[in-house]
mmCIF file of C-alpha atoms in Angstrom:
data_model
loop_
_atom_site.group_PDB
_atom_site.id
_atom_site.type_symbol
_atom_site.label_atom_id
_atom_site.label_comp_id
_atom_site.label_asym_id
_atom_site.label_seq_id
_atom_site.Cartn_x
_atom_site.Cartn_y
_atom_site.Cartn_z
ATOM 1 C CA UNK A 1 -46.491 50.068 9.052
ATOM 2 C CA UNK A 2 -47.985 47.945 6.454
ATOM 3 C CA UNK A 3 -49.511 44.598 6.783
ATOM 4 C CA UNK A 4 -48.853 43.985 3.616
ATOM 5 C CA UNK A 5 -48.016 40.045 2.352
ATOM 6 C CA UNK A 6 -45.360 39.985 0.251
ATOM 7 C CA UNK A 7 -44.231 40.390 -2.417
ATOM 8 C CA UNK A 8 -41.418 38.052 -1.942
ATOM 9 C CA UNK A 9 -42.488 34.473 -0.910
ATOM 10 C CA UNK A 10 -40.155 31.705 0.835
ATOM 11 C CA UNK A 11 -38.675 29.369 -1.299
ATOM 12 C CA UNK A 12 -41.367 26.013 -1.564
ATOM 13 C CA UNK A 13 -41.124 23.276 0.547
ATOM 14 C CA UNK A 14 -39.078 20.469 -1.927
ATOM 15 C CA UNK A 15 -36.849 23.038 -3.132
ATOM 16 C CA UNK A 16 -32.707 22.691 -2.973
ATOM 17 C CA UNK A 17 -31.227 25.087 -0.387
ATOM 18 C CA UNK A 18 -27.992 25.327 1.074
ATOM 19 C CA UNK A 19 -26.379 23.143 3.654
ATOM 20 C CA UNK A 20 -26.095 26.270 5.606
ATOM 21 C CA UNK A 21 -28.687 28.681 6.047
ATOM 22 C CA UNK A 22 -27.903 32.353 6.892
ATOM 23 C CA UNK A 23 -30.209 34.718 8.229
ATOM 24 C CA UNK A 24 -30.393 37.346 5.869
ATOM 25 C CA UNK A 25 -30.387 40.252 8.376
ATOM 26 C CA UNK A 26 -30.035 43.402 5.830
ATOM 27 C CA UNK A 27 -32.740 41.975 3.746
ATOM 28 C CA UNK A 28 -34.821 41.909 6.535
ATOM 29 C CA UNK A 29 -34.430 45.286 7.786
ATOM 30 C CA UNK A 30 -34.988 46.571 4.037
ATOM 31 C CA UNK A 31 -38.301 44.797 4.145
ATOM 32 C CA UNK A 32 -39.736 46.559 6.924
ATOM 33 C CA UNK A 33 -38.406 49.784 6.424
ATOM 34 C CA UNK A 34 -40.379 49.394 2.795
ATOM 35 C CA UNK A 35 -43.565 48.546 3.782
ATOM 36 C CA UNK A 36 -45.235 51.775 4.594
ATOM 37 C CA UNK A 37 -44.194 52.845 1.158
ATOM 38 C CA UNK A 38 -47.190 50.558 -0.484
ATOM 39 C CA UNK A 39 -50.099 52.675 -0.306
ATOM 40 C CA UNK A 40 -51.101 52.283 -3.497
ATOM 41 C CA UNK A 41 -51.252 48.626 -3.104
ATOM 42 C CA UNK A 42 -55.238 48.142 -1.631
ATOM 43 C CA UNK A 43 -53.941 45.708 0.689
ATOM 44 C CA UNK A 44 -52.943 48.600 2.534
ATOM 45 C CA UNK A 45 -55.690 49.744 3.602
ATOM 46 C CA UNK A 46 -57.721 46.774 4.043
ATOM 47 C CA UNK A 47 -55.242 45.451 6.865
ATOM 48 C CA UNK A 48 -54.990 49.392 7.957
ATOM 49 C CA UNK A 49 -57.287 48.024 11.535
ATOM 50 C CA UNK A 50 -53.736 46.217 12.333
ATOM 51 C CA UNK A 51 -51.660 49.203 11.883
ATOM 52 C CA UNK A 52 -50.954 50.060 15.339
ATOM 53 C CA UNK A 53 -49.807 46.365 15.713
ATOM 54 C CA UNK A 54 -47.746 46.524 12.834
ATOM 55 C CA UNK A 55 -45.411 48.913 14.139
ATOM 56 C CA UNK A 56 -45.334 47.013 17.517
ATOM 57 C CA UNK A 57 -43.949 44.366 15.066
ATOM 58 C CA UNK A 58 -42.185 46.081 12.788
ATOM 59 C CA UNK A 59 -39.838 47.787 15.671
ATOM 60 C CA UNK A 60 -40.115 45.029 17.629
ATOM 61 C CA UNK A 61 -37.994 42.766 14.525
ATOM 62 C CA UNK A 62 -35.863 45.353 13.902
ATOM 63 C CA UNK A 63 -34.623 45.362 17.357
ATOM 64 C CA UNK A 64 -34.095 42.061 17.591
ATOM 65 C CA UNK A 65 -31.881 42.274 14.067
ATOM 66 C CA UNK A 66 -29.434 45.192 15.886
ATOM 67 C CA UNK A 67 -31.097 47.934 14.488
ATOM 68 C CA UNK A 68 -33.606 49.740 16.686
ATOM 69 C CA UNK A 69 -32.974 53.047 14.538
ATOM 70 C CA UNK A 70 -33.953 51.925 11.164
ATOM 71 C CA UNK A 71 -37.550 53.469 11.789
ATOM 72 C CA UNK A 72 -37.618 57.410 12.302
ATOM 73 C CA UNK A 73 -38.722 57.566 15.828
ATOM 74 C CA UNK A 74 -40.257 60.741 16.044
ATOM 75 C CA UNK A 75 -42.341 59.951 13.084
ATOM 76 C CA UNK A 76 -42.993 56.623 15.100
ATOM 77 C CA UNK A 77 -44.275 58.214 18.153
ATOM 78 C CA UNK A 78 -46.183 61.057 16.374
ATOM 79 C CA UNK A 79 -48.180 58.307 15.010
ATOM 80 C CA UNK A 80 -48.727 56.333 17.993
ATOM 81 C CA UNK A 81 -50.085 59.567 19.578
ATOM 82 C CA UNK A 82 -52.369 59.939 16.439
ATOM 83 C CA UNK A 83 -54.421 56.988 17.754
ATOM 84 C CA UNK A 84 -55.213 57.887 20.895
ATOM 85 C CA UNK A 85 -58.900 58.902 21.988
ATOM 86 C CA UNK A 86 -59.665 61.077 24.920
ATOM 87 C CA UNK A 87 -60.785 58.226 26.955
ATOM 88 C CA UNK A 88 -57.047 57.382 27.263
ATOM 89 C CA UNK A 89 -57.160 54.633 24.874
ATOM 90 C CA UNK A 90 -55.955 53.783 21.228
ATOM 91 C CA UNK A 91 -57.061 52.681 18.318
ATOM 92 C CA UNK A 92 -55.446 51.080 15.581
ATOM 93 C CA UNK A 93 -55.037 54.258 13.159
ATOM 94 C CA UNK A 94 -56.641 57.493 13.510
ATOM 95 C CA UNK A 95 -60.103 57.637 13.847
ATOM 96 C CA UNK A 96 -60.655 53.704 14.602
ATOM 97 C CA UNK A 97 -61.987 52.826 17.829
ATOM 98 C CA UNK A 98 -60.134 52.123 20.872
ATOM 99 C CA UNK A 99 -59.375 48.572 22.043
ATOM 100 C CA UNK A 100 -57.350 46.781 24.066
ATOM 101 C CA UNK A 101 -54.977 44.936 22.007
ATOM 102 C CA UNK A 102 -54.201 48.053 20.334
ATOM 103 C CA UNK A 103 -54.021 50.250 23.489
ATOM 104 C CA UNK A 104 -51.496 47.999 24.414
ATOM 105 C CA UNK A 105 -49.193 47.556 21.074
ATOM 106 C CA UNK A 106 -49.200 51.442 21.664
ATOM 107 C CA UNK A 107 -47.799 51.313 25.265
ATOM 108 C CA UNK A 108 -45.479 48.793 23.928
ATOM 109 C CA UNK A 109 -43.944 51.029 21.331
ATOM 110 C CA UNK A 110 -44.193 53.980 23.116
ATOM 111 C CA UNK A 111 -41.681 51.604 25.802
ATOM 112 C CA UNK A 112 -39.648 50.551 22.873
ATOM 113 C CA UNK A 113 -38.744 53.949 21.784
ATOM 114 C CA UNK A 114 -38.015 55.574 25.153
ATOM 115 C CA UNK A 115 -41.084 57.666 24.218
ATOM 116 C CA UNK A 116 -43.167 57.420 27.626
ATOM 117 C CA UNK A 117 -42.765 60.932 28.761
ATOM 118 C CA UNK A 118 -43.790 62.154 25.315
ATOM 119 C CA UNK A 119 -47.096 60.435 26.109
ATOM 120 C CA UNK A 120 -47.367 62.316 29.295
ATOM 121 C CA UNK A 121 -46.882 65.862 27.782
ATOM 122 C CA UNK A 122 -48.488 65.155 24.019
ATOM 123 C CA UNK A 123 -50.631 62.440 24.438
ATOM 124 C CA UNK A 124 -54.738 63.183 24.984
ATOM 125 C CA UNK A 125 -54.325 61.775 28.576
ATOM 126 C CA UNK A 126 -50.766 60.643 30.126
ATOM 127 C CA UNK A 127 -50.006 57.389 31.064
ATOM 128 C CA UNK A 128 -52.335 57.369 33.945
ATOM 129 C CA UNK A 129 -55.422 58.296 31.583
ATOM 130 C CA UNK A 130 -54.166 55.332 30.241
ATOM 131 C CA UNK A 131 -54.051 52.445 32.977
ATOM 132 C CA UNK A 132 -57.351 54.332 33.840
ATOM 133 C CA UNK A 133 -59.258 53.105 29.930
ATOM 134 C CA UNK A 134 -57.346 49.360 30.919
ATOM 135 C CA UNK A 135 -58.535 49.365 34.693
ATOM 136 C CA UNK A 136 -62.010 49.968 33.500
ATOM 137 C CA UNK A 137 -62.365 46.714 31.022
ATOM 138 C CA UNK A 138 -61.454 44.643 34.142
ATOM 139 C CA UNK A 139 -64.329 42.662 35.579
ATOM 140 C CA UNK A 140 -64.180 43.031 39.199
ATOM 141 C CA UNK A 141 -65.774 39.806 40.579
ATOM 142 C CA UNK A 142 -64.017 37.976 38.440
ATOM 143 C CA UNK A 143 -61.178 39.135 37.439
ATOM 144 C CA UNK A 144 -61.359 38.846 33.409
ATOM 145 C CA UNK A 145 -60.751 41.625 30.910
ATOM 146 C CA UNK A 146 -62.735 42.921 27.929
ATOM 147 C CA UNK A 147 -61.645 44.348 24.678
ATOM 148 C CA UNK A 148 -63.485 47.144 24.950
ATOM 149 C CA UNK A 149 -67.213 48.367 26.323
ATOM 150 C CA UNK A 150 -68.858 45.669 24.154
ATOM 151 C CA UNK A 151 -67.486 43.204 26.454
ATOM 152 C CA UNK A 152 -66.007 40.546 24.436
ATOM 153 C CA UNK A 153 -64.023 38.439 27.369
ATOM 154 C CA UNK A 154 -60.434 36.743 25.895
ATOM 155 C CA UNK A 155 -57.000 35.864 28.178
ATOM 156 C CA UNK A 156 -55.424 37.654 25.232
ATOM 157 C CA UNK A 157 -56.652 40.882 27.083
ATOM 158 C CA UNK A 158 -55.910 40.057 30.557
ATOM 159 C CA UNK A 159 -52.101 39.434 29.524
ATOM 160 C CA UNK A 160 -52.726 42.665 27.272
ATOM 161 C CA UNK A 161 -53.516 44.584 30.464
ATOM 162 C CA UNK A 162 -51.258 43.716 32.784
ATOM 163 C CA UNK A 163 -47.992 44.027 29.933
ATOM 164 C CA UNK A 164 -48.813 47.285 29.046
ATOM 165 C CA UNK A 165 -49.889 48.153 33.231
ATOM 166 C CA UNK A 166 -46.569 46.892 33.970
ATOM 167 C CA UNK A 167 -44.716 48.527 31.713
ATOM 168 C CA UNK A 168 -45.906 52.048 32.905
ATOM 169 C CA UNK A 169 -45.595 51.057 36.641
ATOM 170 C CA UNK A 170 -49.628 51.335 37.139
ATOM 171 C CA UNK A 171 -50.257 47.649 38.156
ATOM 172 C CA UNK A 172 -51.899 48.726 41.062
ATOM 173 C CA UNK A 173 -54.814 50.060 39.267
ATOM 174 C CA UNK A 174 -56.005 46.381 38.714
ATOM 175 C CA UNK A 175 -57.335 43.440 40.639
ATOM 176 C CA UNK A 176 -54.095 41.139 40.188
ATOM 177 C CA UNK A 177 -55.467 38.613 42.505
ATOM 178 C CA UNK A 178 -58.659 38.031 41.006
ATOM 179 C CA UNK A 179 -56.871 38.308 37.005
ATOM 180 C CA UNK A 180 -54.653 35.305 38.375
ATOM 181 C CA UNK A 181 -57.909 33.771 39.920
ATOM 182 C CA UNK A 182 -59.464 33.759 36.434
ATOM 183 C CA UNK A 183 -56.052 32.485 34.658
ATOM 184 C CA UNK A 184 -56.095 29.311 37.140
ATOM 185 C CA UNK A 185 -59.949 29.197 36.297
ATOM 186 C CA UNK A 186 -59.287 28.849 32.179
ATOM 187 C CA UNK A 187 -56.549 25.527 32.750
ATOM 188 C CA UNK A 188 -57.423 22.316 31.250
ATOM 189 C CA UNK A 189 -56.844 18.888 32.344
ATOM 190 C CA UNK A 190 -53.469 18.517 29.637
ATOM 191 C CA UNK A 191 -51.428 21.288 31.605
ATOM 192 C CA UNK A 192 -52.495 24.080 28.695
ATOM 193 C CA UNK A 193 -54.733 26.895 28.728
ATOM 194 C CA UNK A 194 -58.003 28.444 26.663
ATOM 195 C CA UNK A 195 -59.230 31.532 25.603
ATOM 196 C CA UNK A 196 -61.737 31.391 28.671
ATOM 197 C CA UNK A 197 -62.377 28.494 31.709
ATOM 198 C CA UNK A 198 -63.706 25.184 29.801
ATOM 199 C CA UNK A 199 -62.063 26.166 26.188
ATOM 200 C CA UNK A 200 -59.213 24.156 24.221
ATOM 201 C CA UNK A 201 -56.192 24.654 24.991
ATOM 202 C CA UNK A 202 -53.963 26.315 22.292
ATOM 203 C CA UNK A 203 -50.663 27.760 22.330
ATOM 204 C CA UNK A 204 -51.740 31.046 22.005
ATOM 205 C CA UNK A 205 -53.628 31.788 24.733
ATOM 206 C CA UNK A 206 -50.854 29.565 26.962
ATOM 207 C CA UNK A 207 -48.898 32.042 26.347
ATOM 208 C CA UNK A 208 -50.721 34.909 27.368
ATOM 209 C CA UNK A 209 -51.919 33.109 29.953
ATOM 210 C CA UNK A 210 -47.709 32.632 30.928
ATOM 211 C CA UNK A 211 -47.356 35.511 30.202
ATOM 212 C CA UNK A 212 -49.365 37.212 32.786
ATOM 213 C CA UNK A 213 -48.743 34.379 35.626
ATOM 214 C CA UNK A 214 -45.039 35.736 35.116
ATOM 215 C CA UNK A 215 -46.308 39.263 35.694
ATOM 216 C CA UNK A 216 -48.060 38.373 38.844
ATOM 217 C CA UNK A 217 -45.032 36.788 39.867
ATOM 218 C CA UNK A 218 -47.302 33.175 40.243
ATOM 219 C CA UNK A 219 -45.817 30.754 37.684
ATOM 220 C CA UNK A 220 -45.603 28.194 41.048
ATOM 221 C CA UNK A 221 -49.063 27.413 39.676
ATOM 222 C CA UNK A 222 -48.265 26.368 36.511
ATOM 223 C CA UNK A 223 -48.056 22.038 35.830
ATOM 224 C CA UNK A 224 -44.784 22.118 34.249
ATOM 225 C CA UNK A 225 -44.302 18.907 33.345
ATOM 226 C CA UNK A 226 -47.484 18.236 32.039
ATOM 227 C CA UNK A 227 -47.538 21.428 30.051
ATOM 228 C CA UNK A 228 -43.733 21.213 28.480
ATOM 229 C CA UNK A 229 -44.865 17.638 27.506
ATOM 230 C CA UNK A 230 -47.996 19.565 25.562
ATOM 231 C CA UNK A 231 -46.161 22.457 24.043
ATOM 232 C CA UNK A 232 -43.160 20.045 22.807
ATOM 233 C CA UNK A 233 -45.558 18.254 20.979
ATOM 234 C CA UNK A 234 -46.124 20.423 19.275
ATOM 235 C CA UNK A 235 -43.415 20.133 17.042
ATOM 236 C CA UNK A 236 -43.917 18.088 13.347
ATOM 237 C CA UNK A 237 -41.403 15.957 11.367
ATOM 238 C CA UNK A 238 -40.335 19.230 9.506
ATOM 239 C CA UNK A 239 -39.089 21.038 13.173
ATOM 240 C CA UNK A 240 -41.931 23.694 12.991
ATOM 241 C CA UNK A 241 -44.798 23.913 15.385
ATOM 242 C CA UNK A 242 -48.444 24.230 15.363
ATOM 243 C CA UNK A 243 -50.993 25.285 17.574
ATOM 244 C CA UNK A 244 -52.782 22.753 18.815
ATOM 245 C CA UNK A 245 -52.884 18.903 17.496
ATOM 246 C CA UNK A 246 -53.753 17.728 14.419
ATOM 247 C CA UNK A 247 -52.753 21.296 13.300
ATOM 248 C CA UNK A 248 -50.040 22.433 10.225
ATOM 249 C CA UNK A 249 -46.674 23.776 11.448
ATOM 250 C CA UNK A 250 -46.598 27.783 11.486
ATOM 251 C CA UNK A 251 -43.915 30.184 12.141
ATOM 252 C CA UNK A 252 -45.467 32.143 14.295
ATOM 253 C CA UNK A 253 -45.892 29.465 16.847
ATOM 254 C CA UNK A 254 -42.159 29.831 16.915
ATOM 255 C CA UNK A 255 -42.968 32.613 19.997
ATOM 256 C CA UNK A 256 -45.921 31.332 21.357
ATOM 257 C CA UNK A 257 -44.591 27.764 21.919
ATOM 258 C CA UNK A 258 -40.766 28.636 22.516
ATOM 259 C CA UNK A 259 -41.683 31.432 24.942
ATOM 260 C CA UNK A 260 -44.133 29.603 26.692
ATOM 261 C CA UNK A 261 -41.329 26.457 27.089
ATOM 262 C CA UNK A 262 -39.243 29.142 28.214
ATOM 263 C CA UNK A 263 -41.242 30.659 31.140
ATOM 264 C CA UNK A 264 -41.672 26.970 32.567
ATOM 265 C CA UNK A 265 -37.981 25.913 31.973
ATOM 266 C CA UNK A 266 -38.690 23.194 29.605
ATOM 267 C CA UNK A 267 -36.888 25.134 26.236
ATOM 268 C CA UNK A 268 -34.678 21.596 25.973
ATOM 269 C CA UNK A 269 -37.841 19.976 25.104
ATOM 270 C CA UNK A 270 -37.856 20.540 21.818
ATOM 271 C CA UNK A 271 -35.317 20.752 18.713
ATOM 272 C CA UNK A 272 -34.135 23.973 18.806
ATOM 273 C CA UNK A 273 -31.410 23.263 15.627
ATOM 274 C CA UNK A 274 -34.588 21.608 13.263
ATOM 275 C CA UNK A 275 -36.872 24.583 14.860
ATOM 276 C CA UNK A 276 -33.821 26.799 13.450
ATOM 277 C CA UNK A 277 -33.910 25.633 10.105
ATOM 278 C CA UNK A 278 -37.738 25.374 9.639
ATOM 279 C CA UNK A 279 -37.637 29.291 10.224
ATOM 280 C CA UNK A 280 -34.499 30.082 7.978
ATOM 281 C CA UNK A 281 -36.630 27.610 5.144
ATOM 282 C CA UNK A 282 -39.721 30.343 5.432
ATOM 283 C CA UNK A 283 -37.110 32.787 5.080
ATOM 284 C CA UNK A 284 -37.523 35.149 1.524
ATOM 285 C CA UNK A 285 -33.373 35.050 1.335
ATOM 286 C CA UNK A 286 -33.752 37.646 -2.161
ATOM 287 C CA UNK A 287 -36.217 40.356 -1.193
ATOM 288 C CA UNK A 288 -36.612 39.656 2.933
ATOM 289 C CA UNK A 289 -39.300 38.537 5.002
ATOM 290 C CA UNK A 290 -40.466 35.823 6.330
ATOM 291 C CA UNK A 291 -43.601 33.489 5.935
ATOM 292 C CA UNK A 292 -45.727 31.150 7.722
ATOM 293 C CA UNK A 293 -44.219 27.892 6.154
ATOM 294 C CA UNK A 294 -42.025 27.255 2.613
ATOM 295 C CA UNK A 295 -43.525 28.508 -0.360
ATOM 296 C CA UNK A 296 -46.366 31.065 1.017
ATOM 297 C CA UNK A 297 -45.713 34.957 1.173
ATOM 298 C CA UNK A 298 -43.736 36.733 3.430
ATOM 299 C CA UNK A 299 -45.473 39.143 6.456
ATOM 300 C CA UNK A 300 -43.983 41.337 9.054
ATOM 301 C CA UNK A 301 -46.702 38.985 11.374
ATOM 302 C CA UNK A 302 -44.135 36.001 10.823
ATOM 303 C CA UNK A 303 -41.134 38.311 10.477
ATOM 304 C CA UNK A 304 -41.128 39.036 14.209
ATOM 305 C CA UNK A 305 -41.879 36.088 15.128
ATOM 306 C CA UNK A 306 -40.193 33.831 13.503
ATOM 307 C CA UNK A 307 -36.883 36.161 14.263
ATOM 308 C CA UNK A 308 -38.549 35.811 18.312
ATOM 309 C CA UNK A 309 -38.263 32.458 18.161
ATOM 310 C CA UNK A 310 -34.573 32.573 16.698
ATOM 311 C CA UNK A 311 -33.780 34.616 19.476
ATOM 312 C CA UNK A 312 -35.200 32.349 22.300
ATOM 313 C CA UNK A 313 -33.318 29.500 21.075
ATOM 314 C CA UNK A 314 -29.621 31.728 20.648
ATOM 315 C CA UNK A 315 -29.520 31.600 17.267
ATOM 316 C CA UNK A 316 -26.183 33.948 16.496
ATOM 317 C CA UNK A 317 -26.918 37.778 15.204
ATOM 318 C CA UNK A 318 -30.254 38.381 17.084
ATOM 319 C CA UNK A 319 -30.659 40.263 20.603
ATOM 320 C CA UNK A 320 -31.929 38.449 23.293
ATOM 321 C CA UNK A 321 -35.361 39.012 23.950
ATOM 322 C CA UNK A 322 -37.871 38.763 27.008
ATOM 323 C CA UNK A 323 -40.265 35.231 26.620
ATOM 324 C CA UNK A 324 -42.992 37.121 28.123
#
């Protein structure tokens, strides 16, 4: 999977567009199946250390538009395989490191597909090599997670860890106690969260932060109320939503905002019909994809989740889909 931009682009912001805007499923679907068919664009290969993710996305949009078989999925988990080391971890294409964010976009599609037990009798370690190379990047006294042995600390891993943990039943292998500790430890005085204790908060990393909170089972420790009233800020005049304040809209904070609003029960907070038609404005209606805002190219980045954040809100055609 390709993380190609383009080469369609949303129409620009200005421009006259129906009263009604569809969401152009087929298009869509065309779009990602046709993006690991550009490898003699050099893009290509310069995004090739998000590949792994890409498929995660990729499959993950495709599901969500009703068709989970549009991407061969033997081909899909023969390459998944392709990325693991013998440490029990995966990198993002063959022959890149491993690292947590793309250890777990591989236990994620691996999930997606049914393909689990394929891991177990292909894979360079089964799923317990696996939640072995996660349990290992978890810092014991307090309860954080690295990306890999170089140590970098982020929330983004902790919620990394215990999705992909979770999803192949080895949550046991962790310190959940102490990962919640360090969650509770990285929440800010306006209800949101940060990459680590003392940083901004950003919707992003409240998410993942949600995210694993809802794993643990411990969202009781979550301010709601002050939190919904941070997240639904964070949608502008034009119904996206940005990141933090002072901020453009983006359509990727389509997820991280709607899903975190979700998790806390405060989805009414914001507009769901303006959020709606921000999305289907980013939308490339002739060629497929979608982009971060009007006017800009299309990505299978903002294709998922912008099509997420349709989802979360019941926007007709799309499955339902899991905020965390």
């Amino acid at each position: 999977m390709s993380l190609v931009s383009g080469p369609g682009r949303a129409k620009a912001a200005g421009s006259s567009l129906p009263d009604e805007l569809q969401l152009m499923v087929e298009k869509h679907v065309h779009y990602i199946q046709s993006l690991d068919k550009r490898k003699d664009e050099l893009e290509y290969w310069l995004t090739e250390h998000l590949r792994l993710n890409g498929v995660y996305w990729g499959l993950t949009a495709l599901h969500l538009l009703g068709h989970p078989d549009a991407l061969p999925r033997n081909e899909t988990i023969d390459f998944v395989l392709s990325c693991q080391h013998d440490n029990g971890g995966f990198g993002a294409a063959p022959g890149h490191d491993a690292h947590m964010l793309y250890t777990v976009s591989a236990v994620q599609v691996l999930a997606t597909v049914d393909g689990l037990d394929e891991l177990d009798r292909r894979g360079k370690t089964g799923r317990d090599g696996v939640g072995r190379y996660i349990a290992q990047l978890q810092n014991r006294d307090d309860g954080s997670f690295t990306g890999d042995e170089w140590g970098e600390t982020d929330t983004r891993f902790l919620f990394g860890a215990l999705n992909a943990l979770s999803l192949m039943h080895l949550l046991s292998l962790v310190d959940l106690s102490k990962a919640v500790e360090y969650v509770r430890a990285c929440a800010n005085f306006d209800g949101g969260y940060g990459i680590s204790p003392g940083a901004e908060s950003h919707s992003g990393q409240i998410y993942v932060c949600l995210g694993a909170l809802a794993i643990a089972g411990r969202l009781d420790l979550v301010d709601k109320d002050r939190l919904g009233g941070w997240l639904s800020e964070r949608q502008l005049d034009s119904g996206g939503l940005n990141g933090r304040p002072e901020k453009v809209e983006d359509v990727c904070y389509s997820w991280w905002v709607v899903s975190s609003l979700a998790m806390i029960g405060k989805l009414h907070w914001i507009d769901g019909k303006k959020l709606s038609q921000y999305i289907l404005r980013c939308q490339d209606a002739d060629m497929g994809g979608i982009a971060d805002r009007p006017g800009d190219a299309v990505d299978v980045f903002h294709t998922v989740f912008g099509l997420a954040g349709l989802s979360l809100i019941g926007f007709p055609g799309l499955e339902q889909i899991d905020p965390t």
